[in-house]
mmCIF file of C-alpha atoms in Angstrom:
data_model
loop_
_atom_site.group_PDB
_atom_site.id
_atom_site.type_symbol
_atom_site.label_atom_id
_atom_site.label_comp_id
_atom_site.label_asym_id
_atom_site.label_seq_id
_atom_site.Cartn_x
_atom_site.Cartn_y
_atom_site.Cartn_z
ATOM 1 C CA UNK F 1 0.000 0.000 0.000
ATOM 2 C CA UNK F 2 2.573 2.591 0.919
ATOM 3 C CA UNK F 3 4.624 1.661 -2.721
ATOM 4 C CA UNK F 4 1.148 2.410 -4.130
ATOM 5 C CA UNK F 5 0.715 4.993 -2.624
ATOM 6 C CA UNK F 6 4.338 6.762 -3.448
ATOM 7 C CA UNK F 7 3.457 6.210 -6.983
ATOM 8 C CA UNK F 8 0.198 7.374 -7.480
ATOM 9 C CA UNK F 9 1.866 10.369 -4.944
ATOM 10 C CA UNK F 10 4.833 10.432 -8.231
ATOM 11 C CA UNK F 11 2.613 10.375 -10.967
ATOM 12 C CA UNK F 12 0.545 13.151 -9.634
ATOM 13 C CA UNK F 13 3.551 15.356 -9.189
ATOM 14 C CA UNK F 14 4.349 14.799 -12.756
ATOM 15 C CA UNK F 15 1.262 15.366 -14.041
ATOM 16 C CA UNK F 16 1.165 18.871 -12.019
ATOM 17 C CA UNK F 17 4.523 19.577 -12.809
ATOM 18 C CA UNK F 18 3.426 18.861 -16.799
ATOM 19 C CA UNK F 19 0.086 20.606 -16.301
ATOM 20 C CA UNK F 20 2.219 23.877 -15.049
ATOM 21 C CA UNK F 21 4.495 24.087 -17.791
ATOM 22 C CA UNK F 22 1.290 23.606 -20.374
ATOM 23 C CA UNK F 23 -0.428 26.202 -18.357
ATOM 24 C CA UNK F 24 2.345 28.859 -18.901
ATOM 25 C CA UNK F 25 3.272 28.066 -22.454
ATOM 26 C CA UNK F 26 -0.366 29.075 -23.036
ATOM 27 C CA UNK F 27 -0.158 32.241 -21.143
ATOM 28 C CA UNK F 28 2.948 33.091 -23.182
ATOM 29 C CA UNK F 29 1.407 32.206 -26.303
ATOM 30 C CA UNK F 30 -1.275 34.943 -25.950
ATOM 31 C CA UNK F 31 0.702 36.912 -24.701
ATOM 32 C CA UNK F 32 3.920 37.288 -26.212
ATOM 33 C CA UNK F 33 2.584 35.232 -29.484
ATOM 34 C CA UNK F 34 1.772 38.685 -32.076
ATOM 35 C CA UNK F 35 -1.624 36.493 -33.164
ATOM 36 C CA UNK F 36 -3.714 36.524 -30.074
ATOM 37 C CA UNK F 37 -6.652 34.257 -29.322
ATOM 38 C CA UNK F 38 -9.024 36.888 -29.781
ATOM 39 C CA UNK F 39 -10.326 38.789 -32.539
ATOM 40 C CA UNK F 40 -11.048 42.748 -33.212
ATOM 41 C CA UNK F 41 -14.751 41.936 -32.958
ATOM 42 C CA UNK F 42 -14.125 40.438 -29.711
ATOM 43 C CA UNK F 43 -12.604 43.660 -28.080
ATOM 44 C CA UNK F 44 -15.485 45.423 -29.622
ATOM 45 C CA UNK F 45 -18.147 43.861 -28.514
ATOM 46 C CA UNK F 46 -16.814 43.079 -25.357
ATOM 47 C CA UNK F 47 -15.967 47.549 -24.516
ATOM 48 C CA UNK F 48 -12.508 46.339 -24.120
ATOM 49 C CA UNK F 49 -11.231 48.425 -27.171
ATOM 50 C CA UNK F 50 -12.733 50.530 -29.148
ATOM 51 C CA UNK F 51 -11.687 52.924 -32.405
ATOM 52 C CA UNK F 52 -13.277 55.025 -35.320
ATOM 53 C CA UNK F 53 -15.844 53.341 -37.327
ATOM 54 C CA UNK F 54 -13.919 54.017 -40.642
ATOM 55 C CA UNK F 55 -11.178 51.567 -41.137
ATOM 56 C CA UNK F 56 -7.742 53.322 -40.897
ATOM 57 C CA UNK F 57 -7.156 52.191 -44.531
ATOM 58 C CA UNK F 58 -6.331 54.074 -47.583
ATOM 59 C CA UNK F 59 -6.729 52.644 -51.015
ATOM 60 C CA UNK F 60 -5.166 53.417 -53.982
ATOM 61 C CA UNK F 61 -5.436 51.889 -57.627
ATOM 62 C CA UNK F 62 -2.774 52.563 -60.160
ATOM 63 C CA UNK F 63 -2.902 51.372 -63.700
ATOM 64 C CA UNK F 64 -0.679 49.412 -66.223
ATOM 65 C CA UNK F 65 2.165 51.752 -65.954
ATOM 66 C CA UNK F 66 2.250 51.958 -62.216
ATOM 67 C CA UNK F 67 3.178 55.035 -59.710
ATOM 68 C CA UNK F 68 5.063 57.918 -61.612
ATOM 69 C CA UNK F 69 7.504 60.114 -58.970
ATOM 70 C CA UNK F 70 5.043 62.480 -58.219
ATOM 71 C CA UNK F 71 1.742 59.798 -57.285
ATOM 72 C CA UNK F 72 4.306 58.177 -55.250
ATOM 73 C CA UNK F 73 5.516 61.386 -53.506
ATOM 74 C CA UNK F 74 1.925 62.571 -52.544
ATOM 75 C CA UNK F 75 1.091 58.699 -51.007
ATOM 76 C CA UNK F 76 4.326 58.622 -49.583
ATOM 77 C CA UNK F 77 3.699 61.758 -47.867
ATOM 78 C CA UNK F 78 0.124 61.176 -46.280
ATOM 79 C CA UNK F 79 1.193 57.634 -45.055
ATOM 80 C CA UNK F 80 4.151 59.795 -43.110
ATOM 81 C CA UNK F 81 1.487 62.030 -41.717
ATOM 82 C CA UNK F 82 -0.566 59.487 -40.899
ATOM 83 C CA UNK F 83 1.142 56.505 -39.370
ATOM 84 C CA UNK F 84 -1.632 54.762 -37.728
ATOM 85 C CA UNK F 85 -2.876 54.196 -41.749
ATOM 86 C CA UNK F 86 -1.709 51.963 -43.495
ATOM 87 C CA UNK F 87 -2.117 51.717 -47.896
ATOM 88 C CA UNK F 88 -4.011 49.125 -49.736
ATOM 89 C CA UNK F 89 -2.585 49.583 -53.535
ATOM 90 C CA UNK F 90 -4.612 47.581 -56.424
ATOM 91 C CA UNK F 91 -3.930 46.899 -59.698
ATOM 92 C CA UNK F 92 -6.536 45.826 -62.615
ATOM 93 C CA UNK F 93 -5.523 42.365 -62.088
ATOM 94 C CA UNK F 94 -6.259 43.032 -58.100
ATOM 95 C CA UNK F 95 -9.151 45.101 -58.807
ATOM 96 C CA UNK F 96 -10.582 42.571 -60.886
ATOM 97 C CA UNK F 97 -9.956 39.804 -58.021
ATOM 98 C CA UNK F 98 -11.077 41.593 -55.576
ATOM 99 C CA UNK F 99 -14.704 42.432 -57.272
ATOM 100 C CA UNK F 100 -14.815 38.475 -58.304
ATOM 101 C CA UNK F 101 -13.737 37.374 -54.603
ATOM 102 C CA UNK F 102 -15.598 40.024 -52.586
ATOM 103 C CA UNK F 103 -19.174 39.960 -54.658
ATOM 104 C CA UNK F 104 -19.795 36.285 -55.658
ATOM 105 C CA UNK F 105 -22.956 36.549 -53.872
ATOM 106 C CA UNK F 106 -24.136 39.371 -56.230
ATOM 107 C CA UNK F 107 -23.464 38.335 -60.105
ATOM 108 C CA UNK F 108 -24.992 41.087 -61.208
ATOM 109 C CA UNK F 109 -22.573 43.462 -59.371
ATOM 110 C CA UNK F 110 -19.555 41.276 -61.010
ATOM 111 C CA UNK F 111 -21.429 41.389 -64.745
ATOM 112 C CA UNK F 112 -21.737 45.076 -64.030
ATOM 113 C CA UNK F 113 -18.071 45.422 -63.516
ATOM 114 C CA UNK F 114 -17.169 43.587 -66.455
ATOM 115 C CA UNK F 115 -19.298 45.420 -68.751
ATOM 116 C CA UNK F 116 -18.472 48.913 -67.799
ATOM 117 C CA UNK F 117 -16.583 50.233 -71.539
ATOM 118 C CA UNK F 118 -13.905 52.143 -70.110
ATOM 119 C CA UNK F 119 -10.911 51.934 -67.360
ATOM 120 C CA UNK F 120 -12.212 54.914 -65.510
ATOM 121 C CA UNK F 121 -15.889 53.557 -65.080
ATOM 122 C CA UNK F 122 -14.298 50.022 -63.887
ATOM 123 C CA UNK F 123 -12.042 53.104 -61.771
ATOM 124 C CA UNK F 124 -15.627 55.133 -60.225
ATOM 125 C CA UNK F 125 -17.000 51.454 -59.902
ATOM 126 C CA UNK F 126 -14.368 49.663 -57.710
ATOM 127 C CA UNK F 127 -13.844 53.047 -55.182
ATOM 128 C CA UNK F 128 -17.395 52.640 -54.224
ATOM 129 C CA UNK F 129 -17.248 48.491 -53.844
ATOM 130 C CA UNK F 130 -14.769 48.663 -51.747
ATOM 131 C CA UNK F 131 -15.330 51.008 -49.736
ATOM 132 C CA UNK F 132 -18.601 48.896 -49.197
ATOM 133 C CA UNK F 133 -16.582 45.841 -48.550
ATOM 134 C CA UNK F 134 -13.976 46.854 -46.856
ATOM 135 C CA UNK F 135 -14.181 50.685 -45.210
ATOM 136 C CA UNK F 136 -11.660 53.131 -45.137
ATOM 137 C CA UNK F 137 -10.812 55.950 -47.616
ATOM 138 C CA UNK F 138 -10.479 56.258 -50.995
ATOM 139 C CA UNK F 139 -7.651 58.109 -52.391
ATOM 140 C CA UNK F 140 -7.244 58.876 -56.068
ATOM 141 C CA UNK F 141 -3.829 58.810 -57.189
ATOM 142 C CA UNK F 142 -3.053 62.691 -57.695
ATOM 143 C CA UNK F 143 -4.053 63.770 -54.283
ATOM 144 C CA UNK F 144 -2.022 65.042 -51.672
ATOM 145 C CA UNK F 145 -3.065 65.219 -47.545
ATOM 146 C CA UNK F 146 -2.227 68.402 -46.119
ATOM 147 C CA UNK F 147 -1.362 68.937 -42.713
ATOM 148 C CA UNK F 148 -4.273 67.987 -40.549
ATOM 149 C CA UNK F 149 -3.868 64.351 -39.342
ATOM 150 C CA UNK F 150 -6.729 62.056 -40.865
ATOM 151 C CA UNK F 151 -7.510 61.267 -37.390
ATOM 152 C CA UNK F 152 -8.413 65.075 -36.805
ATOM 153 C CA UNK F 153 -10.847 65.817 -39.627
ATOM 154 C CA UNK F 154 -13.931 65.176 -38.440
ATOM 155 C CA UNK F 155 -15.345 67.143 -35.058
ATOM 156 C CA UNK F 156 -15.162 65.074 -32.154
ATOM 157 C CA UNK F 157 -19.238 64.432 -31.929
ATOM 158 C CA UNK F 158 -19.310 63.472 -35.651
ATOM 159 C CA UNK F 159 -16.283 60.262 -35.333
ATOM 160 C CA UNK F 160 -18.806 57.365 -33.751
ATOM 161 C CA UNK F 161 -21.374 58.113 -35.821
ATOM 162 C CA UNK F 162 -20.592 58.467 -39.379
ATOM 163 C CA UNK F 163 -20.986 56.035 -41.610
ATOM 164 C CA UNK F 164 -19.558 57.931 -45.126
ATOM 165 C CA UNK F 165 -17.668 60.999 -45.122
ATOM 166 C CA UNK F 166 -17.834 63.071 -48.496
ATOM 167 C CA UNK F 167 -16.948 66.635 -49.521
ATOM 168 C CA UNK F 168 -18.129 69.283 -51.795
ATOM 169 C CA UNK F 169 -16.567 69.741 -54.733
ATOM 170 C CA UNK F 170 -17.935 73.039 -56.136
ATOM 171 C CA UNK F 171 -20.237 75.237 -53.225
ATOM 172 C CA UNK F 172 -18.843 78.333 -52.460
ATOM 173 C CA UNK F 173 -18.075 81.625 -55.696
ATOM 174 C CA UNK F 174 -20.560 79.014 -58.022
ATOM 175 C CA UNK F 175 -23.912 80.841 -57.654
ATOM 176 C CA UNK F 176 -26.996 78.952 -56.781
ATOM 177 C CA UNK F 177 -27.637 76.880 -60.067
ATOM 178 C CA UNK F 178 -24.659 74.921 -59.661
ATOM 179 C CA UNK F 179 -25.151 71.601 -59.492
ATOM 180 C CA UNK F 180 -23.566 70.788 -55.750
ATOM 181 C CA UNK F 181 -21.736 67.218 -56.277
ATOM 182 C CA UNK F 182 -19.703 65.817 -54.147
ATOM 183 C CA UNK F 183 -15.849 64.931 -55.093
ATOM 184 C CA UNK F 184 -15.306 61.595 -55.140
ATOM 185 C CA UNK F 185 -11.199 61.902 -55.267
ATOM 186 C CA UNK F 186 -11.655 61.520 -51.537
ATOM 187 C CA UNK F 187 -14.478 59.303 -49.870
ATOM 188 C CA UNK F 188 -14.288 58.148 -46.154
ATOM 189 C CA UNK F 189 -16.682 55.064 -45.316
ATOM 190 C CA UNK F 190 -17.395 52.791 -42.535
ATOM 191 C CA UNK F 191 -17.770 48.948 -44.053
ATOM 192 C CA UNK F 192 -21.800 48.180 -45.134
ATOM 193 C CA UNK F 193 -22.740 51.538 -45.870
ATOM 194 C CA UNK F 194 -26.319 51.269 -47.152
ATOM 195 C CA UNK F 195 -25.602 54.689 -48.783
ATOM 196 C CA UNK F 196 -22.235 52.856 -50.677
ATOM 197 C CA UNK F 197 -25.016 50.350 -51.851
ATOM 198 C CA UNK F 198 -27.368 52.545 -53.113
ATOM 199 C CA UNK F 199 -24.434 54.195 -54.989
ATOM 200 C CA UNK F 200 -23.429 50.659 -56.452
ATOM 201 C CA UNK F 201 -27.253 49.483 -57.089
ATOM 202 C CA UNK F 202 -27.958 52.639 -59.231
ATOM 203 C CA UNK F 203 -24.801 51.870 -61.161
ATOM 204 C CA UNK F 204 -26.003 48.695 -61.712
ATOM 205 C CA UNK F 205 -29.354 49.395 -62.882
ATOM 206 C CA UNK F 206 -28.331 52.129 -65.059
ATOM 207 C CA UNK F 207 -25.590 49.202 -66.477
ATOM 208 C CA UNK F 208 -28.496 47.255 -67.295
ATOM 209 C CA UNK F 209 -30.935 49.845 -68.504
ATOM 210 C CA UNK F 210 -28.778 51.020 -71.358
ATOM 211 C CA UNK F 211 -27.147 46.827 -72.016
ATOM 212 C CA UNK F 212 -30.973 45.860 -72.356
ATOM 213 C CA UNK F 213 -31.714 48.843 -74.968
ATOM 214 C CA UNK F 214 -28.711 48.632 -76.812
ATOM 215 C CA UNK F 215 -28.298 52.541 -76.889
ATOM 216 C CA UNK F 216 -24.807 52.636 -75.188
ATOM 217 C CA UNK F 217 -23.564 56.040 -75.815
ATOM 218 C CA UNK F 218 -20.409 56.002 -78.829
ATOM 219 C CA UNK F 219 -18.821 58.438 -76.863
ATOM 220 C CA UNK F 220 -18.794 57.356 -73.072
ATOM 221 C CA UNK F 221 -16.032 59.418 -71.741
ATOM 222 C CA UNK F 222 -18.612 62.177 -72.099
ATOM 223 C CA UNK F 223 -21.285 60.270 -69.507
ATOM 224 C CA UNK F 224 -18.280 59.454 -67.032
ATOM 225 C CA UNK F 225 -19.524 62.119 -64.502
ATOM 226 C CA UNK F 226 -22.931 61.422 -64.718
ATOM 227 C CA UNK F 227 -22.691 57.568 -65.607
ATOM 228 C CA UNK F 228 -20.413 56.411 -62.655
ATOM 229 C CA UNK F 229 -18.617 59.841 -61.563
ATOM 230 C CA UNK F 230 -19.431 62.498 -59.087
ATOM 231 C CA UNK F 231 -22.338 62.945 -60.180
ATOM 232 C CA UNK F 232 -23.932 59.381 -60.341
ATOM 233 C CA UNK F 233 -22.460 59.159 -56.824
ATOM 234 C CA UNK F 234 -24.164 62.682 -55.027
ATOM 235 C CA UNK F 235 -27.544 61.641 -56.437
ATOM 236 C CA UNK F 236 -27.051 57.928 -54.980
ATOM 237 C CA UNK F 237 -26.284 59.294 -51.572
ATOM 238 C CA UNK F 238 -29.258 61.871 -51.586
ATOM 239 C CA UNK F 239 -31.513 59.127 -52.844
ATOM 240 C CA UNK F 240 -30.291 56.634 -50.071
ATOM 241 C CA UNK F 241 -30.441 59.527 -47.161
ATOM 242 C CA UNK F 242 -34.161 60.407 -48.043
ATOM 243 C CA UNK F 243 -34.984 56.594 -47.746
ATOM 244 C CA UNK F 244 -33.426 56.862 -44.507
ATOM 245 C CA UNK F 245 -35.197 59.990 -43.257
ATOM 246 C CA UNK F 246 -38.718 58.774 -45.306
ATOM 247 C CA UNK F 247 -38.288 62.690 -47.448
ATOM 248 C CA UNK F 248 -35.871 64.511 -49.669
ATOM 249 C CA UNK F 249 -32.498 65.844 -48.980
ATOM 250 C CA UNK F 250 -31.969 69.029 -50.513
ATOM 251 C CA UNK F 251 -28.926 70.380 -51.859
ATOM 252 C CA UNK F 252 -30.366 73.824 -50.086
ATOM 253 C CA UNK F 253 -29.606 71.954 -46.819
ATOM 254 C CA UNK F 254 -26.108 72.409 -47.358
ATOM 255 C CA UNK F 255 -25.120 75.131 -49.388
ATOM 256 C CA UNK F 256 -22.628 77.733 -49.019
ATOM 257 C CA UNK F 257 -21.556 75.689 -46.300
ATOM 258 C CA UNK F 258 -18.575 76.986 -43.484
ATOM 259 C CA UNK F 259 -18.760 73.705 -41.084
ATOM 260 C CA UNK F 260 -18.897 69.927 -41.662
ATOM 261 C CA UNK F 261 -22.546 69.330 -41.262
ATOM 262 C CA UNK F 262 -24.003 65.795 -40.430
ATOM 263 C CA UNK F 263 -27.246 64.770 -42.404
ATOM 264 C CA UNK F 264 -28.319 61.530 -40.414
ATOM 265 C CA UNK F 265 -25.196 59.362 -41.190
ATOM 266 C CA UNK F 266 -23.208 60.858 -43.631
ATOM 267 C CA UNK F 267 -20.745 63.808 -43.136
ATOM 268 C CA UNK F 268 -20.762 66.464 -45.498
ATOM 269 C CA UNK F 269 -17.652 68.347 -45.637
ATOM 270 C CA UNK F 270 -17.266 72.325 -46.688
ATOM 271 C CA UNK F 271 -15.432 73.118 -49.999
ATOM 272 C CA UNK F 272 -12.494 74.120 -48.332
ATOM 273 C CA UNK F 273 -11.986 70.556 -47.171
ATOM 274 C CA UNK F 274 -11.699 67.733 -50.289
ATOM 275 C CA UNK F 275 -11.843 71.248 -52.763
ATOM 276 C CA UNK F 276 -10.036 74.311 -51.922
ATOM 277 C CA UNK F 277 -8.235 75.624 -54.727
ATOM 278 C CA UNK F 278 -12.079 75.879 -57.096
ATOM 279 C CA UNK F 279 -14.271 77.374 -53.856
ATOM 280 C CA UNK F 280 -13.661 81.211 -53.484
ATOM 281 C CA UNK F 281 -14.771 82.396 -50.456
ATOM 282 C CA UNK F 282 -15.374 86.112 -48.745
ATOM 283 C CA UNK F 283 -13.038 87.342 -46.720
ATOM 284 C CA UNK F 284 -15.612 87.746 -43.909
ATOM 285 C CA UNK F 285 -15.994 83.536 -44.295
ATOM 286 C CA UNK F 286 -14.540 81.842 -41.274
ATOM 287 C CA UNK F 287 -13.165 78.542 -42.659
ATOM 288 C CA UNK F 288 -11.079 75.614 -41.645
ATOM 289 C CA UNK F 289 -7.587 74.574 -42.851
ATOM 290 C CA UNK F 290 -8.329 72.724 -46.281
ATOM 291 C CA UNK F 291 -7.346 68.361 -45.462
ATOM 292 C CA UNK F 292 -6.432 67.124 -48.896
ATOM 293 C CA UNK F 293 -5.404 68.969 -52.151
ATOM 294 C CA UNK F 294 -6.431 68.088 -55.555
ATOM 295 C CA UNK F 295 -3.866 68.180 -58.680
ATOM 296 C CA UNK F 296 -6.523 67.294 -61.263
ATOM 297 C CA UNK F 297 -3.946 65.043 -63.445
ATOM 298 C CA UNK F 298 -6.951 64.001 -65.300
ATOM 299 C CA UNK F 299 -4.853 60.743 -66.529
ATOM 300 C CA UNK F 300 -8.083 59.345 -67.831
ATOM 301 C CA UNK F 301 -9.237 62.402 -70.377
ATOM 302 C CA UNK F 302 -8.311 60.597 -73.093
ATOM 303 C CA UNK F 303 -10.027 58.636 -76.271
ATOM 304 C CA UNK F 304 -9.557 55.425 -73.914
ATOM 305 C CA UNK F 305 -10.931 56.432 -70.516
ATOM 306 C CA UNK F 306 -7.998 55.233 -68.985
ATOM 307 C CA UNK F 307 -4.286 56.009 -67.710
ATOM 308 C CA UNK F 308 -2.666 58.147 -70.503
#
């Protein structure tokens, strides 16, 4: 009994002693190990962490000859004043995977995408799927941050709750006919936008409207504002904001506007944000430091619609 006894007594030991050493190879694993056994979603849910509902993602697509010195300056530049953000760069072959990968659920999206005749319409297409799919900001190649951290643009009250971000192109020195569009150069979005889908869903109807009556325009680099440009996007998130507030949202709501102004979701920002250098303002106007500059390279005004 007592040699039983000392054994069972051994193997115990061992067992704790082997237990212990499995107990705080797990601990380091978690803790030391840069994968942890927890995901983002986790934190989230859980109040343990929490951040801005835009990703802190920029993307970027360059075509068949790449970044020139200048496009790579102006990236290079932003990503420096904004470390936190990191750049997600696609090419057509990318692009194209991405749209196949990320929309297999939705052929018609994928058909769309396919069909579109020119590079920048696939270009105006793929900004607004994935900032759907993925969140973050869009960045078009000749645009330049200025010197207001991304993390700083929007008022404090305005960072939980918005779900797109957009800024007006031409407000301010246009009259009152102008037609108020928002730039699409520079788009902030949180993932699932319904507004991004709205955007995408008119694109796709309007896709299918002119496949199905064969009148495709001979000339479609002059329909690229209004087919899947800045245009085609302002009306889609107007559209998709009086769904949300059962009315219509009126470009009167936010003209000849000083402020960022939040219509239920969305963020709109002033001129002087996304557009300074085309919105002439009094010198009476109080206004805020402008975020991002344009350089209107206008790569794609060509015969082809795509990068000269």
């Amino acid at each position: 009994m007592t040699m039983l006894l000392s054994y069972c007594s051994l193997r115990f030991s061992r067992l704790s002693i082997a237990g212990t050493i499995a107990f705080w190879c797990i601990v380091l694993l978690v803790y030391i190990h840069p994968i942890r056994l927890f995901t983002l979603e986790d934190t989230k849910s859980s109040g343990v962490l929490s951040g801005p509902r835009i990703p802190e993602r920029i993307w970027y697509k360059i075509g068949p000859k790449g970044h020139d010195l200048q496009s790579r300056e102006w990236m290079d530049d932003c990503l420096r004043k904004n470390p936190t953000h990191r750049a997600e760069i696609l090419t057509d072959q990318l692009g194209e995977r991405f749209v196949n990968e990320s929309f297999a659920s939705r052929p018609d999206i994928i058909e769309t995408y396919f069909s579109l005749p020119l590079p920048i319409h696939k270009a105006d297409f793929l900004r607004y799927l994935i900032l759907y799919a993925e969140g973050g900001i869009w960045s078009d190649l000749d645009v330049s941050c200025e010197d207001v951290p991304i993390s700083n643009w929007l008022p404090a009250e305005f960072q939980e709750r918005a779900n797109v971000v957009v800024g007006l192109e031409f407000d301010v020195g246009w009259g009152d006919h102008i037609f108020r569009q928002f730039a699409t150069w520079t788009i902030m979005a949180a993932p699932k936008s319904p507004h991004m889908l709205r955007v995408i869903d008119d694109i796709v109807d309007a896709m299918r409207e002119v496949t199905q009556s064969g009148q495709l325009p001979t000339n479609m680099i002059d329909t690229v504002v209004d087919f899947t440009g800045p245009r085609r996007f302002t009306r889609g998130i107007l559209e998709s904001l009086g769904s949300a507030v059962n009315g219509t949202i009126s470009p009167d709501s936010f003209t000849h506007l000083l402020e960022p102004k939040m219509i239920e979701d969305v963020v709109i920002m002033p001129g002087y944000s996304f557009s300074a250098s085309v919105n002439k303002y009094d010198p009476s106007d109080v206004v805020g430091p402008p975020l991002v500059k344009h350089h209107y390279a206008g790569s794609w005004k060509n015969a082809n619609g795509g990068e000269a």
